[in-house]
XYZ file of N, CA and C in Angstrom:
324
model
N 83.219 38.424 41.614
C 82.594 38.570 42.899
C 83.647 38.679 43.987
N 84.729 38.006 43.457
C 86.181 37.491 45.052
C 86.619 39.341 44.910
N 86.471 39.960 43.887
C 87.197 40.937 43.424
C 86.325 42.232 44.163
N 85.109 42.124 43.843
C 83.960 43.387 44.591
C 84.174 43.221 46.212
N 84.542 41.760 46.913
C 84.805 42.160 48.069
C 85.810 42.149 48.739
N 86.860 41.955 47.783
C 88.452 42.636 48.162
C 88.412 44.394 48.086
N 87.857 44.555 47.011
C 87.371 46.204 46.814
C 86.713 46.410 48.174
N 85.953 46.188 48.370
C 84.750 46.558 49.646
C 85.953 46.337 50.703
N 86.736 45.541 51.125
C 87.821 45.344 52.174
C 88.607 46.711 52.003
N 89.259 46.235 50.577
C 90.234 47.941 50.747
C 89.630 49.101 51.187
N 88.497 49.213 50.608
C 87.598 50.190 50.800
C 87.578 50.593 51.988
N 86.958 49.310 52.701
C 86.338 49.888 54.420
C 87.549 49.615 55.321
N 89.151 49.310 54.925
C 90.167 49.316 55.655
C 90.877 51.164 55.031
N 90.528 51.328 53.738
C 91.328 52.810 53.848
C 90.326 53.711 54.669
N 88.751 53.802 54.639
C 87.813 54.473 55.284
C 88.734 54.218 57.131
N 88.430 53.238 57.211
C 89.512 52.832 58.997
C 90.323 53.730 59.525
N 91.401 53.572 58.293
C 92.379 54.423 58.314
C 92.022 56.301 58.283
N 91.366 56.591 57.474
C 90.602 57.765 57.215
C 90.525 58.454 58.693
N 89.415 57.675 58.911
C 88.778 57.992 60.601
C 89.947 57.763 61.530
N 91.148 56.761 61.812
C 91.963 57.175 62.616
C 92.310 58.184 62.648
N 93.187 58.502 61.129
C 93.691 60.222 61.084
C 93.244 61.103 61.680
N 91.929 60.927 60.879
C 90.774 62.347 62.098
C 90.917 61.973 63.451
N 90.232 60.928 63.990
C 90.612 60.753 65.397
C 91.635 62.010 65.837
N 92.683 60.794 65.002
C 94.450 61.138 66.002
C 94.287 62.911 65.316
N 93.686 63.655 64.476
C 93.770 64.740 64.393
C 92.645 65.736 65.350
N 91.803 65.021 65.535
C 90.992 65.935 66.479
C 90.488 65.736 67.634
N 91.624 64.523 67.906
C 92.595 64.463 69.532
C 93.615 65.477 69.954
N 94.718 65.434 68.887
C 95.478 66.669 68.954
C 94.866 67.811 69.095
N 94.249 68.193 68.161
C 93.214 69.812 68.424
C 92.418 69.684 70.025
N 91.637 68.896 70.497
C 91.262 68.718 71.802
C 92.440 68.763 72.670
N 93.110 68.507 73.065
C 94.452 68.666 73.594
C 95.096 70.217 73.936
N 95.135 70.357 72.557
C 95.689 71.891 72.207
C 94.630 72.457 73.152
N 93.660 72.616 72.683
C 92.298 73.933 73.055
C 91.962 73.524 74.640
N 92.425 72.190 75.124
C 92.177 72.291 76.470
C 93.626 72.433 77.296
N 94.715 72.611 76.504
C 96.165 72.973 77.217
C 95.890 74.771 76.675
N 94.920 75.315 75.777
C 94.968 76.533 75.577
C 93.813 76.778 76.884
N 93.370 76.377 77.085
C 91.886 76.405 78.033
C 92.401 76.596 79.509
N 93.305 75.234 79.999
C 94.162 75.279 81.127
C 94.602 76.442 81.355
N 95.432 76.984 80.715
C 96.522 77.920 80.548
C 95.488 79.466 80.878
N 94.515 79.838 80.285
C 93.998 80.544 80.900
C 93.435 80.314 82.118
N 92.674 79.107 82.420
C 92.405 79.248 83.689
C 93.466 79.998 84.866
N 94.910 78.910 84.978
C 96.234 79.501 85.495
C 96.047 81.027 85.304
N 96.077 81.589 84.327
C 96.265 83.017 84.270
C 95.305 83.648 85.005
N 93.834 83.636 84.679
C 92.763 84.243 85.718
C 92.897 83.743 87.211
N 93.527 82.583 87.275
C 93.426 82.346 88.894
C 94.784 82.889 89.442
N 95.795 83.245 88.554
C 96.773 84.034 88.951
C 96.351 85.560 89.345
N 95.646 86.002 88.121
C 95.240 87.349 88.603
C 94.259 87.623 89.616
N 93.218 86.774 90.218
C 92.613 86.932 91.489
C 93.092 86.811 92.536
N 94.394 86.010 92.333
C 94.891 86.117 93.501
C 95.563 86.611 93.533
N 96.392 87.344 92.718
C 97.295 88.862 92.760
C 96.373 89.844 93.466
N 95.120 89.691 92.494
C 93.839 90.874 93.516
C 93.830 90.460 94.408
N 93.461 89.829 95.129
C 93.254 89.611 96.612
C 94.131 89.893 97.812
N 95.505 89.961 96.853
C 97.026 89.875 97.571
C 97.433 90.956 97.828
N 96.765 91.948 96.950
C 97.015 93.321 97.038
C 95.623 93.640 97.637
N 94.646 93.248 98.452
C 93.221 93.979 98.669
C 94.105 93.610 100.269
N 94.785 92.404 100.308
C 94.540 92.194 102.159
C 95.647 93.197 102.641
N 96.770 93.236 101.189
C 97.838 94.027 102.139
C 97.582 95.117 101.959
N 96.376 95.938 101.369
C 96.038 97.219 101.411
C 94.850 97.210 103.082
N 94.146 96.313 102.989
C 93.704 96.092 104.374
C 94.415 96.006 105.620
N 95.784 95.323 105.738
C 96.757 95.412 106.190
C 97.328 97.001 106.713
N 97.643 97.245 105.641
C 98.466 98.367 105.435
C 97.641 99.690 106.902
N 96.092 99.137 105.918
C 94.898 100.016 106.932
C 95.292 100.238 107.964
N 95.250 98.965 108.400
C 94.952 98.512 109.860
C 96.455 98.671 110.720
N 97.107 98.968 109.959
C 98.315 98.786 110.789
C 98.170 100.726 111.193
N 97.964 101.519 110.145
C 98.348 102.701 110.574
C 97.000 103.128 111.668
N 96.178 102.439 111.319
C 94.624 102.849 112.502
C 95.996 102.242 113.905
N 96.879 101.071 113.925
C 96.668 100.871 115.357
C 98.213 101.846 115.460
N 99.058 102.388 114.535
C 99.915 103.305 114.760
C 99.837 104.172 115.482
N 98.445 104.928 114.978
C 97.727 106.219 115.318
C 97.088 106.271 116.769
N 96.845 104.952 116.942
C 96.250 104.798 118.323
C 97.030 104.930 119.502
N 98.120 104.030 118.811
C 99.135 103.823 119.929
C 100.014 105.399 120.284
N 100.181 106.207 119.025
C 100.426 107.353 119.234
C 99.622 108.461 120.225
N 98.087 108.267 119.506
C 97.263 108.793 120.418
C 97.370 108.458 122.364
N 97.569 106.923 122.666
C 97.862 106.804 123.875
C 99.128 107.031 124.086
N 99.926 107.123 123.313
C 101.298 108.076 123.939
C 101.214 109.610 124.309
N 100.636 110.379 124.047
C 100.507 111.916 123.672
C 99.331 111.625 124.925
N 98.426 110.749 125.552
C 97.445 111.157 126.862
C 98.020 110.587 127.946
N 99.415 109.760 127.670
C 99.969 109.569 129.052
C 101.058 110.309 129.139
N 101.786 111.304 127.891
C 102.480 112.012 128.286
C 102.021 113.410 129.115
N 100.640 113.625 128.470
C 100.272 114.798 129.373
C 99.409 114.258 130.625
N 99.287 113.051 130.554
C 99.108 112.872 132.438
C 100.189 112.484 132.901
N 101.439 112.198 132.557
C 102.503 112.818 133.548
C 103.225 114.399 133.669
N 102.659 115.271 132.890
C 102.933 116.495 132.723
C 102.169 116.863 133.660
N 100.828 116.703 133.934
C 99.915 116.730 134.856
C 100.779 116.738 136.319
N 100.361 115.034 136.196
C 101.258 114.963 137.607
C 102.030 115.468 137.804
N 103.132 116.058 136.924
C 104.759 116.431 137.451
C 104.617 118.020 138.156
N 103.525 118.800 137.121
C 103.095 120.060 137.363
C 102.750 119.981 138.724
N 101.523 119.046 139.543
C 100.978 119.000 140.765
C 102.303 118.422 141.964
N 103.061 118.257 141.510
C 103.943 117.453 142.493
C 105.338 118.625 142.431
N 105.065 119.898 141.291
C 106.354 120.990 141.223
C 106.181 121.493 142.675
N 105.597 121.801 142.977
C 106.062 122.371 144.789
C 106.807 121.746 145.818
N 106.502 120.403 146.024
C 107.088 119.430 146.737
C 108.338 119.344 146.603
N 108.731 118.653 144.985
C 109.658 118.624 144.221
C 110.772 120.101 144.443
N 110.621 121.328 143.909
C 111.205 122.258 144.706
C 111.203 122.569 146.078
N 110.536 122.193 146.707
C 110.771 122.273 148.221
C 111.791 121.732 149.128
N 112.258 120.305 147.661
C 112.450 118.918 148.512
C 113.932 119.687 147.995
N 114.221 120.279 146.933
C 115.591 120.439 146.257
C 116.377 121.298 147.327
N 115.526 122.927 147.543
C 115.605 123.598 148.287
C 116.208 123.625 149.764
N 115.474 122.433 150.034
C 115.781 121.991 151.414
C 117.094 121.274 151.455
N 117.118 120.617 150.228
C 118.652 120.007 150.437
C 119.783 120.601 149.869
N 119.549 121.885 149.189
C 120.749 123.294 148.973
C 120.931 123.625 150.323
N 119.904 123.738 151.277
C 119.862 124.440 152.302
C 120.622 123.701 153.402
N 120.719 122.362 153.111
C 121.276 121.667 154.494
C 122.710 121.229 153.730
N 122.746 121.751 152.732
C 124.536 121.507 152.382
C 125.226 123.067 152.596
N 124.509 124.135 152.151
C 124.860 124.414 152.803
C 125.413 125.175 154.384
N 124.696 124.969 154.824
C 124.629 125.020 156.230
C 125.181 124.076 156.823
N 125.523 122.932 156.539
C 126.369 121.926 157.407
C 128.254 122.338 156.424
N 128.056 123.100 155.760
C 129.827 123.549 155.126
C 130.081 124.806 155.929
């Protein structure tokens, strides 16, 4: 009888042991598959934000040549409203030159 429950001891101390192993083995595997799991996450949240990084500086990029173009555009309507003006003010302007060929020379 001392003997059936030394048996039954070994027994349910190697079973113990048994189930640690597994444990400690499919702890390790959990581990793994959630450091394999992690690791993609990192990667997809790397690549959205690569996308995104390239959507703003293509938005960017947009927006910069819309206000290029603008600013060009208001260069090219104030150059021809001083072409304007300069045209309306050519008489004066030669008059004014004229007049002062004329009084140099006439006072030599």
């Amino acid at each position: 009888m001392f003997t059936e429950e030394l048996n039954l001891i070994k027994e349910t101390e190697q079973n113990a042991e048994v189930l640690r192993k597994n444990a400690k083995t499919e702890a390790n595997r959990l581990i793994q598959e959630a450091d394999r799991q992690a690791g993609n996450l990192v990667s997809e949240a790397e690549q959205t934000a690569k996308g995104r990084v390239e959507l703003l500086i293509a938005e960017g990029q947009k927006e910069a040549q819309r206000q290029y173009e603008d600013a060009i555009e208001t260069a090219k309507r104030q150059c021809e409203e001083m072409a304007k003006l300069a045209e309306t003010r050519k008489p004066e302007i030669v008059k004014s030159i004229v007049e002062r060929i004329v009084e140099t020379s006439v006072n030599h």
